[in-house]
């Protein structure tokens, strides 16, 4: 507080040291893996900004440093959210009023950037008030700077009160309570208004202006006194400040009445002049008493008193006017010029050091778009594949095209030989076995990671419950079961993914067993394949039959063309290169309005990109239905025209081999996708495990700090009073004393001063020594969104897979120690 002006300034909060690097790098590695190297320098810049803000100098440059760090924290909030559920950084700040005090509540620690931003913004207000209060208000520049920075301080405290304090679930330190912030907001505004009044007087403005400015200052001080009177901060300067506000209220009221009396005198309203001078003298006399020398007001009171004496003398000898009651006079006008200065949204030379990161809400919207896109692609590609499987099945039932190539009954159809060559070139049945052998190891690795992660979450929660039951109300921190809820939900989702994969793999194995014999024959050499097919009788065709053969060959050419078109369609669906476009669109909307309808925008974008492809899928399926109907009719004509018959075993064998080839292609695709699925899932589970470990590390750090606090407080606590012994104990002791002989003199002069009931006193609380290792970060993104049926076989149980990874096949589980699968015996 300034000794000459009575201007009040607030001390800054003191902050503890922190480390941004480790938790931020871990989060960026999980959320923005491609940006890790680029963000190292940005994190260093952030640390330098905080260092400058914590050890801030008392100058305008110091306010600038605080504002730059505050703007940076605000800008990165949507990209790097620091809170209990995501990035864990424990911020510690000390109360501005309870410095070097033993009172409770002087120190606060929280794992969220809201506390950090609040502390920094409080210091913006506090430092601004210090700069303002230190100005020489006898000079023009001093008055301007004082008025400016008191309004900056009021703006900072106002923003804290209105925008930030209501978001705090728990007020960490008393100086951030709504009552304190409300008091400081109006107090700084009152002091700014007073400076503006002094500037008007120094500039010799008219009394009509100065009285209004003084009256508004009185209003602000009145409000400040009322709000400050409702705040209890024992052992601080708060009570002295409250008394000063009351004195300033009377001081500014007296000045307002004095200058209004000058207006009355100029208007020859002698009665009003006297009434207002008496009121001014009364308020200024009270101000002199209440100020206790905190600011100079005796000179003004003396001047008013002299003016009152002179006015009374003139009225008694000259004017003889009646003096009206002050309550009957019109109120003085107001001119509340001082306003809280809004916080700046930009500073010269400042820019967001994390500008290249995409805000998480934009990233989430893009992820949801990717999920919707993957779902659409999955559905359409699955429709194409199921239609192709249906087409192949229909052709196999008619033994096409092999029947057209096997009219002699002796030569193996070229189409069947080509299928055998294709199976052998792709590794045959041995390749399928190797792929089946690989999957259990991948699955086991994923299960081990998830099992260990779940155990770590459970152990940390149980440890927190143990300490909470041991220390009771002294264990003041958020319950683990409330914080780790998202992580446990994620664990359940990942477990469901693995369970779905096991069920899906069972279907794949059954398909392999069903078609094993045919695939094994196709895997043999060409000679062995030919010898495996029974011979048949020769066939002769009528003229109608020959026409039917030509028609069927034409239709089969259309089938090849249809399959080629579908492969091209599938490639177009998988291309999906509109990620940058949709992120750009979401980012633009985020700048314009933080709340935007991503679902409607995603639907519009998907229609734009994939609408024509969906129509092509529908047309392809419709063409297939028509083509199968035509092939069926032509095949019926072909069968009727045969003069001979083909051996049933030969026909059945070729149909079985055709089905086996289709199964081989499908199984190989499924198993390859399954291997890719598990490798991708391993990366995601490893990231999730790292995030959980970081969370546990942060909780352990917080636990150790809290343990030290509890131990210190327990050490300071007064031991419980010794209970009074029962009356019969006292009677027995008196009886023993009266009957016992006097003790012999002892050469040992030492005295046992141990107090019964205190010796060996055990503290009320014990201190656990169990330590839990690990590290800490945010629970990962909700992987994977959506549940879909896996393509490649009908009726496969649904599974979840990461956005952008299509198609995803969930392979199955093999019990540990099971020998490689070699097919049915």
mmCIF file with all atom_site columns, N, CA and C in Angstrom, residues 241 409 513 697 765 770:
data_model
loop_
_atom_site.group_PDB
_atom_site.id
_atom_site.type_symbol
_atom_site.label_atom_id
_atom_site.label_alt_id
_atom_site.label_comp_id
_atom_site.label_asym_id
_atom_site.label_entity_id
_atom_site.label_seq_id
_atom_site.pdbx_PDB_ins_code
_atom_site.Cartn_x
_atom_site.Cartn_y
_atom_site.Cartn_z
_atom_site.occupancy
_atom_site.B_iso_or_equiv
_atom_site.pdbx_formal_charge
_atom_site.auth_seq_id
_atom_site.auth_comp_id
_atom_site.auth_asym_id
_atom_site.auth_atom_id
_atom_site.pdbx_PDB_model_num
ATOM 1  N N  . UNK A 1 241 ? -7.041  -3.323  4.553   1.00 0.00 ? 241 UNK A N  1
ATOM 2  C CA . UNK A 1 241 ? -7.520  -2.861  3.242   1.00 0.00 ? 241 UNK A CA 1
ATOM 3  C C  . UNK A 1 241 ? -8.998  -2.492  3.304   1.00 0.00 ? 241 UNK A C  1
ATOM 4  N N  . UNK A 1 409 ? -13.883 -85.262 -71.458 1.00 0.00 ? 409 UNK A N  1
ATOM 5  C CA . UNK A 1 409 ? -13.891 -86.097 -70.262 1.00 0.00 ? 409 UNK A CA 1
ATOM 6  C C  . UNK A 1 409 ? -12.532 -86.630 -69.905 1.00 0.00 ? 409 UNK A C  1
ATOM 7  N N  . UNK A 1 513 ? -10.579 -76.016 -42.495 1.00 0.00 ? 513 UNK A N  1
ATOM 8  C CA . UNK A 1 513 ? -10.755 -77.470 -42.342 1.00 0.00 ? 513 UNK A CA 1
ATOM 9  C C  . UNK A 1 513 ? -11.720 -78.025 -43.383 1.00 0.00 ? 513 UNK A C  1
ATOM 10 N N  . UNK A 1 697 ? 2.803   -42.845 -12.828 1.00 0.00 ? 697 UNK A N  1
ATOM 11 C CA . UNK A 1 697 ? 3.962   -42.082 -12.368 1.00 0.00 ? 697 UNK A CA 1
ATOM 12 C C  . UNK A 1 697 ? 3.519   -40.743 -11.772 1.00 0.00 ? 697 UNK A C  1
ATOM 13 N N  . UNK A 1 765 ? -1.219  -42.244 13.035  1.00 0.00 ? 765 UNK A N  1
ATOM 14 C CA . UNK A 1 765 ? -1.212  -42.794 11.680  1.00 0.00 ? 765 UNK A CA 1
ATOM 15 C C  . UNK A 1 765 ? 0.140   -43.411 11.370  1.00 0.00 ? 765 UNK A C  1
ATOM 16 N N  . UNK A 1 770 ? 5.153   -48.879 0.647   1.00 0.00 ? 770 UNK A N  1
ATOM 17 C CA . UNK A 1 770 ? 5.032   -49.476 -0.683  1.00 0.00 ? 770 UNK A CA 1
ATOM 18 C C  . UNK A 1 770 ? 5.131   -48.411 -1.753  1.00 0.00 ? 770 UNK A C  1
#
